[in-house]
Amino acid sequence: MLTILFAARPDRWDAYEAPLKRAIAATGLTDFRVVTEAAPEEVDYIVYAPNSDVQDFSIFPNLKAILNLWAGVETIVGNTTITVPLCRMVDTGLREGMREWVTGHVLRHHLGMDAQIKGTPGLWDPRIPPLARNRTVAILGLGELGTACAETLLALGFTVTGWSRSPKSIPGVSCFHGPDGLTECLSAAEIVVLLLPNTPATENTLNARTLAAMPRGAFVINPGRGPLIDDDALLAALDSGQIAHATLDVFRVEPLPADHPYWHHPQVTVTPHIASETRPETAAEVIAENIRRSESGEPLLHLVDRSAGY
Ligand code: NAP
């Protein structure tokens, strides 16, 4: 019998138990169990959230793969006890959620909605926003989530540029890559959206130099990871007016400490890491498909490149 260990915070079990069992059964596998506790030598697969208590994988001698529930793997990728394939989460629910969150926050800044939402009663000050086609949005990170956001923004008419590690070709998107491509990508970016993974190479992607490369009065939206931004440099850029506003969903320390300047800065919107979440029904299908593939000797989907860190 296959034993699939669910290793995530206990409150997630209620949401995942039924979808996982259903999705695995739908692949045709019959002799399996999905459990939250098992003798280590019996475990074949671990469905994993990096904030679970399981951190030492060397105790599972028969483990075949770790199937991560999160898209970001920065807290597990360096775990030296892992000797089996590690797969990250690519989930349509995660993608849809991110598309909606990013589009909403891009439109807020594009349309200048704050002027009315936070406006002064009695002040009639008509300012017509430009059309989307006259606004350039840069997406840093053209992976699963960045590409989905780029496509939605393109469909609304925005001029979309993007940046990745390797060269990309996405219809309608001006794509840049590598360290040299970043400044060029940012030079026209009136709104920048960060959807990079957190790796040593992406830390402080937005810093004093790259923030200065953006057009004056640009907007920063970060649903990626906190370390992508040099916080002191961003605060200085906000204070000087180089950056008009930052909408931040992720931080170096979460929850964001109560005394962090971001909470009280008038040009910063803090959201509590809610941009998107793995959805149990669709994520269970991704996990089940990888178990099916592994059991039939087919290549696994969404393998993490542990040397690249994502
Ligand atoms: P992904 O498919 O792995 O895409 C990552 C993108 O970043 C790729 O285009 C990659 O380039 C690019 N990249 C990586 N290192 C780079 C570097 N050094 N320079 C330039 N580009 C680089 O990841 P994803 O599924 O889209 O997810 C992106 C991130 O979103 C996750 O890692 C996670 O941190 C974050 N996230 C946040 C939330 C939230 O609720 N806030 C939810 C889910 C995910 P290549 O294409 O060349 O490989």
Short mmCIF file of C-alpha atoms and ligand atoms in Angstrom, two decimals:
data_model
loop_
_atom_site.label_atom_id
_atom_site.label_comp_id
_atom_site.label_asym_id
_atom_site.label_seq_id
_atom_site.Cartn_x
_atom_site.Cartn_y
_atom_site.Cartn_z
CA MET A 1 0.00 0.00 0.00
CA LEU A 2 1.22 3.51 -0.85
CA THR A 3 1.49 5.80 2.13
CA ILE A 4 1.14 9.51 1.48
CA LEU A 5 2.04 11.63 4.48
CA PHE A 6 0.33 15.02 4.72
CA ALA A 7 2.86 17.27 6.48
CA ALA A 8 1.38 20.73 6.84
CA ARG A 9 -0.12 22.72 9.67
CA PRO A 10 -2.90 20.65 11.31
CA ASP A 11 -5.61 23.17 10.35
CA ARG A 12 -4.92 22.50 6.64
CA TRP A 13 -5.82 18.78 6.94
CA ASP A 14 -9.56 19.45 7.03
CA ALA A 15 -9.32 21.35 3.75
CA TYR A 16 -7.06 18.84 1.96
CA GLU A 17 -8.08 15.38 3.20
CA ALA A 18 -11.11 14.83 0.98
CA PRO A 19 -9.76 16.54 -2.18
CA LEU A 20 -6.48 14.58 -1.96
CA LYS A 21 -8.18 11.22 -1.48
CA ARG A 22 -10.62 12.00 -4.29
CA ALA A 23 -7.94 13.20 -6.73
CA ILE A 24 -5.59 10.27 -6.07
CA ALA A 25 -8.44 7.77 -6.47
CA ALA A 26 -9.38 9.48 -9.75
CA THR A 27 -5.94 8.62 -11.19
CA GLY A 28 -6.84 4.93 -10.93
CA LEU A 29 -4.63 4.20 -7.90
CA THR A 30 -6.56 2.09 -5.39
CA ASP A 31 -4.08 0.79 -2.82
CA PHE A 32 -3.13 4.00 -1.00
CA ARG A 33 -3.71 5.88 2.22
CA VAL A 34 -3.33 9.59 2.97
CA VAL A 35 -2.42 10.15 6.62
CA THR A 36 -1.02 12.74 8.98
CA GLU A 37 1.07 10.20 10.92
CA ALA A 38 2.92 7.08 9.81
CA ALA A 39 6.02 5.09 10.64
CA PRO A 40 8.82 6.82 8.68
CA GLU A 41 9.82 3.66 6.80
CA GLU A 42 6.28 3.32 5.43
CA VAL A 43 6.15 6.76 3.84
CA ASP A 44 6.27 6.89 0.01
CA TYR A 45 5.36 10.53 -0.64
CA ILE A 46 5.16 13.66 1.49
CA VAL A 47 2.63 16.36 0.65
CA TYR A 48 4.47 19.22 2.22
CA ALA A 49 4.15 22.75 3.53
CA PRO A 50 7.50 24.23 4.56
CA ASN A 51 6.02 25.47 7.86
CA SER A 52 5.22 21.90 8.98
CA ASP A 53 7.10 20.17 11.78
CA VAL A 54 8.83 17.82 9.31
CA GLN A 55 12.28 19.24 8.60
CA ASP A 56 14.51 16.13 8.63
CA PHE A 57 13.79 13.98 5.59
CA SER A 58 16.61 11.53 6.29
CA ILE A 59 14.29 9.58 8.59
CA PHE A 60 12.16 8.47 5.59
CA PRO A 61 14.24 5.69 3.95
CA ASN A 62 11.65 4.81 1.27
CA LEU A 63 10.55 8.33 0.32
CA LYS A 64 10.07 8.79 -3.45
CA ALA A 65 9.25 12.52 -3.73
CA ILE A 66 8.29 15.63 -1.78
CA LEU A 67 5.26 17.42 -3.22
CA ASN A 68 5.24 20.99 -2.02
CA LEU A 69 1.95 22.79 -1.46
CA TRP A 70 3.54 26.21 -1.96
CA ALA A 71 4.87 27.86 -5.12
CA GLY A 72 7.81 29.38 -3.20
CA VAL A 73 10.45 26.90 -2.04
CA GLU A 74 13.11 29.16 -0.53
CA THR A 75 12.82 27.68 2.96
CA ILE A 76 13.14 24.07 1.82
CA VAL A 77 15.38 24.19 -1.25
CA GLY A 78 18.58 24.26 0.82
CA ASN A 79 17.52 21.40 3.13
CA THR A 80 20.47 19.00 2.93
CA THR A 81 18.45 16.03 4.20
CA ILE A 82 16.51 15.93 0.90
CA THR A 83 17.78 13.28 -1.52
CA VAL A 84 14.56 12.76 -3.55
CA PRO A 85 12.87 14.94 -6.19
CA LEU A 86 11.23 18.10 -4.83
CA CYS A 87 8.23 19.46 -6.75
CA ARG A 88 6.73 22.88 -6.20
CA MET A 89 3.10 23.88 -6.56
CA VAL A 90 1.80 25.12 -9.87
CA ASP A 91 -1.94 25.37 -9.40
CA THR A 92 -4.59 26.98 -11.53
CA GLY A 93 -6.24 28.38 -8.38
CA LEU A 94 -2.95 30.00 -7.36
CA ARG A 95 -2.58 31.43 -10.84
CA GLU A 96 -6.13 32.79 -10.99
CA GLY A 97 -5.84 34.37 -7.54
CA MET A 98 -2.57 36.09 -8.41
CA ARG A 99 -3.97 37.38 -11.70
CA GLU A 100 -6.93 38.93 -9.89
CA TRP A 101 -4.87 40.46 -7.06
CA VAL A 102 -2.25 41.93 -9.39
CA THR A 103 -4.81 43.26 -11.86
CA GLY A 104 -6.79 44.91 -9.06
CA HIS A 105 -3.76 46.69 -7.64
CA VAL A 106 -2.45 47.69 -11.07
CA LEU A 107 -5.85 49.21 -11.91
CA ARG A 108 -5.97 51.06 -8.58
CA HIS A 109 -2.76 52.90 -9.42
CA HIS A 110 -3.42 53.18 -13.15
CA LEU A 111 -6.81 54.81 -12.59
CA GLY A 112 -5.65 56.90 -9.63
CA MET A 113 -8.54 55.56 -7.55
CA ASP A 114 -7.08 56.84 -4.28
CA ALA A 115 -7.88 60.42 -5.29
CA GLN A 116 -11.59 59.63 -4.96
CA ILE A 117 -11.54 56.90 -2.31
CA LYS A 118 -9.43 59.02 0.02
CA GLY A 119 -10.63 62.30 -1.52
CA THR A 120 -11.67 65.54 0.14
CA PRO A 121 -15.48 66.06 0.32
CA GLY A 122 -16.45 69.01 -1.89
CA LEU A 123 -13.30 68.90 -3.99
CA TRP A 124 -14.32 68.44 -7.65
CA ASP A 125 -11.01 67.74 -9.35
CA PRO A 126 -11.51 65.80 -12.58
CA ARG A 127 -8.32 64.07 -13.73
CA ILE A 128 -8.81 61.70 -16.63
CA PRO A 129 -6.50 58.69 -16.38
CA PRO A 130 -4.60 57.61 -19.49
CA LEU A 131 -5.74 54.55 -21.38
CA ALA A 132 -4.08 51.28 -20.42
CA ARG A 133 -2.36 51.17 -23.79
CA ASN A 134 -0.47 54.31 -22.77
CA ARG A 135 0.71 52.78 -19.48
CA THR A 136 3.70 50.43 -19.26
CA VAL A 137 3.62 47.68 -16.66
CA ALA A 138 6.78 45.62 -16.10
CA ILE A 139 6.52 42.16 -14.64
CA LEU A 140 9.75 40.97 -13.03
CA GLY A 141 9.58 37.16 -13.21
CA LEU A 142 7.91 35.61 -16.25
CA GLY A 143 7.16 32.20 -14.75
CA GLU A 144 3.81 30.58 -14.08
CA LEU A 145 2.38 33.55 -12.18
CA GLY A 146 4.16 36.41 -13.94
CA THR A 147 3.11 35.15 -17.37
CA ALA A 148 -0.52 34.73 -16.26
CA CYS A 149 -0.57 38.33 -14.96
CA ALA A 150 1.13 39.61 -18.12
CA GLU A 151 -1.53 37.96 -20.29
CA THR A 152 -4.40 39.47 -18.29
CA LEU A 153 -2.86 42.95 -18.31
CA LEU A 154 -2.25 42.63 -22.05
CA ALA A 155 -5.89 41.69 -22.57
CA LEU A 156 -6.86 44.93 -20.79
CA GLY A 157 -4.67 46.84 -23.22
CA PHE A 158 -1.63 47.63 -21.06
CA THR A 159 1.80 47.87 -22.60
CA VAL A 160 3.52 44.97 -20.86
CA THR A 161 7.21 44.28 -20.51
CA GLY A 162 8.86 41.52 -18.51
CA TRP A 163 12.13 40.23 -17.15
CA SER A 164 13.38 36.71 -16.49
CA ARG A 165 16.62 34.78 -16.04
CA SER A 166 16.52 33.04 -19.41
CA PRO A 167 15.25 34.55 -22.70
CA LYS A 168 11.47 34.36 -23.15
CA SER A 169 9.06 34.86 -25.99
CA ILE A 170 5.53 35.77 -24.94
CA PRO A 171 3.26 37.20 -27.65
CA GLY A 172 2.67 40.90 -27.05
CA VAL A 173 5.19 41.21 -24.20
CA SER A 174 8.57 42.91 -24.64
CA CYS A 175 10.83 40.44 -22.86
CA PHE A 176 14.19 41.21 -21.27
CA HIS A 177 16.47 38.82 -19.44
CA GLY A 178 19.61 38.59 -17.39
CA PRO A 179 21.29 41.27 -15.29
CA ASP A 180 21.75 43.60 -18.28
CA GLY A 181 18.07 43.42 -19.25
CA LEU A 182 16.78 44.64 -15.91
CA THR A 183 17.63 48.33 -16.25
CA GLU A 184 16.23 48.43 -19.75
CA CYS A 185 13.03 46.76 -18.59
CA LEU A 186 12.67 49.17 -15.67
CA SER A 187 13.46 52.31 -17.67
CA ALA A 188 9.88 52.52 -19.02
CA ALA A 189 8.13 50.80 -16.10
CA GLU A 190 5.47 53.11 -14.67
CA ILE A 191 4.16 50.18 -12.64
CA VAL A 192 6.43 47.28 -11.67
CA VAL A 193 5.13 43.94 -10.37
CA LEU A 194 7.57 41.59 -8.66
CA LEU A 195 6.90 37.89 -9.23
CA LEU A 196 10.38 36.51 -8.78
CA PRO A 197 11.32 33.67 -6.44
CA ASN A 198 13.43 34.42 -3.39
CA THR A 199 16.94 33.21 -4.23
CA PRO A 200 20.41 34.61 -3.53
CA ALA A 201 20.40 36.03 -7.08
CA THR A 202 17.10 37.89 -6.71
CA GLU A 203 17.70 39.48 -3.30
CA ASN A 204 17.42 43.29 -3.47
CA THR A 205 16.43 43.24 -7.14
CA LEU A 206 14.83 46.59 -6.37
CA ASN A 207 17.57 48.67 -4.73
CA ALA A 208 18.67 52.32 -4.83
CA ARG A 209 20.17 51.91 -8.30
CA THR A 210 17.29 50.03 -9.94
CA LEU A 211 14.61 52.17 -8.28
CA ALA A 212 16.38 55.21 -9.71
CA ALA A 213 16.23 53.61 -13.17
CA MET A 214 12.40 53.71 -13.13
CA PRO A 215 10.45 56.75 -14.36
CA ARG A 216 9.85 59.29 -11.59
CA GLY A 217 6.53 58.71 -9.81
CA ALA A 218 6.37 54.99 -10.64
CA PHE A 219 4.45 52.40 -8.60
CA VAL A 220 5.83 49.21 -7.03
CA ILE A 221 3.65 46.15 -6.42
CA ASN A 222 5.28 43.21 -4.62
CA PRO A 223 3.38 39.93 -4.32
CA GLY A 224 6.65 37.96 -4.80
CA ARG A 225 8.80 37.81 -1.67
CA GLY A 226 10.03 40.45 0.83
CA PRO A 227 13.77 40.09 0.18
CA LEU A 228 13.31 41.10 -3.46
CA ILE A 229 13.30 44.71 -2.22
CA ASP A 230 15.91 46.67 -0.30
CA ASP A 231 13.48 48.18 2.22
CA ASP A 232 15.63 51.19 3.16
CA ALA A 233 16.12 52.05 -0.51
CA LEU A 234 12.38 51.80 -1.18
CA LEU A 235 11.52 54.02 1.81
CA ALA A 236 14.05 56.61 0.59
CA ALA A 237 12.61 56.45 -2.95
CA LEU A 238 9.07 56.92 -1.56
CA ASP A 239 10.18 59.89 0.54
CA SER A 240 11.89 61.55 -2.42
CA GLY A 241 8.91 61.02 -4.75
CA GLN A 242 10.88 58.77 -7.10
CA ILE A 243 8.34 56.06 -6.23
CA ALA A 244 4.76 57.32 -5.79
CA HIS A 245 3.36 54.31 -3.94
CA ALA A 246 4.26 50.75 -2.99
CA THR A 247 1.70 47.98 -2.51
CA LEU A 248 3.43 45.23 -0.56
CA ASP A 249 2.02 41.78 0.20
CA VAL A 250 5.21 40.06 1.36
CA PHE A 251 7.95 41.05 3.78
CA ARG A 252 11.32 39.89 5.11
CA VAL A 253 9.63 39.22 8.46
CA GLU A 254 5.99 38.05 8.50
CA PRO A 255 3.77 39.08 10.13
CA LEU A 256 5.20 42.53 9.45
CA PRO A 257 6.35 43.82 12.89
CA ALA A 258 4.02 46.46 14.39
CA ASP A 259 6.80 49.07 14.50
CA HIS A 260 7.86 48.64 10.87
CA PRO A 261 7.83 51.98 8.98
CA TYR A 262 5.80 50.43 6.16
CA TRP A 263 2.72 50.29 8.40
CA HIS A 264 2.61 54.04 8.88
CA HIS A 265 4.02 55.30 5.60
CA PRO A 266 1.28 57.25 3.72
CA GLN A 267 2.49 55.95 0.37
CA VAL A 268 2.62 52.28 1.34
CA THR A 269 -0.23 49.78 1.27
CA VAL A 270 0.42 46.66 3.34
CA THR A 271 -1.55 43.51 2.58
CA PRO A 272 -0.96 40.45 4.80
CA HIS A 273 0.42 37.88 2.31
CA ILE A 274 -2.95 37.30 0.73
CA ALA A 275 -2.18 37.85 -2.95
CA SER A 276 -2.83 34.23 -3.77
CA GLU A 277 -3.10 30.87 -2.11
CA THR A 278 -2.96 27.25 -3.19
CA ARG A 279 -6.55 26.00 -3.54
CA PRO A 280 -7.10 22.46 -2.19
CA GLU A 281 -9.38 21.15 -4.98
CA THR A 282 -7.07 22.08 -7.85
CA ALA A 283 -3.80 21.55 -5.95
CA ALA A 284 -4.88 18.02 -5.03
CA GLU A 285 -5.14 17.20 -8.74
CA VAL A 286 -1.57 18.42 -9.33
CA ILE A 287 -0.29 16.29 -6.46
CA ALA A 288 -2.26 13.24 -7.57
CA GLU A 289 -0.93 13.57 -11.11
CA ASN A 290 2.65 13.63 -9.84
CA ILE A 291 2.06 10.53 -7.70
CA ARG A 292 0.56 8.78 -10.72
CA ARG A 293 3.54 9.80 -12.85
CA SER A 294 6.04 8.65 -10.25
CA GLU A 295 4.30 5.29 -9.86
CA SER A 296 4.31 4.74 -13.62
CA GLY A 297 7.91 5.86 -14.09
CA GLU A 298 7.01 9.06 -15.95
CA PRO A 299 8.85 12.36 -15.38
CA LEU A 300 7.50 14.49 -12.53
CA LEU A 301 5.95 17.90 -13.19
CA HIS A 302 7.18 21.19 -11.65
CA LEU A 303 10.51 19.87 -10.41
CA VAL A 304 12.55 22.39 -8.44
CA ASP A 305 16.01 23.13 -9.81
CA ARG A 306 17.77 23.02 -6.47
CA SER A 307 20.97 24.60 -7.79
CA ALA A 308 19.02 27.63 -9.12
CA GLY A 309 16.95 27.75 -5.91
CA TYR A 310 13.49 27.69 -7.52
P1 NAP B 1 8.29 30.42 -11.47
O1 NAP B 1 7.33 29.79 -12.42
O2 NAP B 1 9.45 29.61 -10.96
O3 NAP B 1 8.84 31.75 -12.15
C1 NAP B 1 9.90 32.48 -11.63
C2 NAP B 1 10.34 33.51 -12.66
O4 NAP B 1 11.41 34.29 -12.08
C3 NAP B 1 10.91 32.87 -13.93
O5 NAP B 1 10.52 33.61 -15.05
C4 NAP B 1 12.42 32.98 -13.71
O6 NAP B 1 13.19 33.04 -14.89
C5 NAP B 1 12.51 34.30 -12.98
N1 NAP B 1 13.79 34.39 -12.27
C6 NAP B 1 14.29 33.57 -11.32
N2 NAP B 1 15.52 33.97 -10.93
C7 NAP B 1 15.80 35.07 -11.67
C8 NAP B 1 16.93 35.93 -11.77
N3 NAP B 1 18.01 35.74 -11.01
N4 NAP B 1 16.87 36.97 -12.64
C9 NAP B 1 15.77 37.16 -13.43
N5 NAP B 1 14.67 36.38 -13.39
C10 NAP B 1 14.70 35.34 -12.53
O7 NAP B 1 7.54 30.94 -10.16
P2 NAP B 1 5.99 31.33 -10.01
O8 NAP B 1 5.16 30.12 -9.81
O9 NAP B 1 5.62 32.27 -11.09
O10 NAP B 1 6.03 32.09 -8.61
C11 NAP B 1 6.84 33.27 -8.44
C12 NAP B 1 6.92 33.64 -6.97
O11 NAP B 1 5.68 34.17 -6.51
C13 NAP B 1 7.14 32.45 -6.02
O12 NAP B 1 8.50 32.07 -5.98
C14 NAP B 1 6.67 33.01 -4.69
O13 NAP B 1 7.77 33.62 -4.06
C15 NAP B 1 5.65 34.10 -5.10
N6 NAP B 1 4.29 33.78 -4.65
C16 NAP B 1 3.66 34.64 -3.81
C17 NAP B 1 2.36 34.39 -3.38
C18 NAP B 1 1.64 35.36 -2.50
O14 NAP B 1 0.52 35.06 -2.04
N7 NAP B 1 2.15 36.53 -2.26
C19 NAP B 1 1.68 33.25 -3.82
C20 NAP B 1 2.36 32.38 -4.68
C21 NAP B 1 3.66 32.65 -5.09
P3 NAP B 1 13.22 31.81 -15.93
O15 NAP B 1 11.86 31.83 -16.59
O16 NAP B 1 14.31 32.14 -16.85
O17 NAP B 1 13.44 30.57 -15.12
#
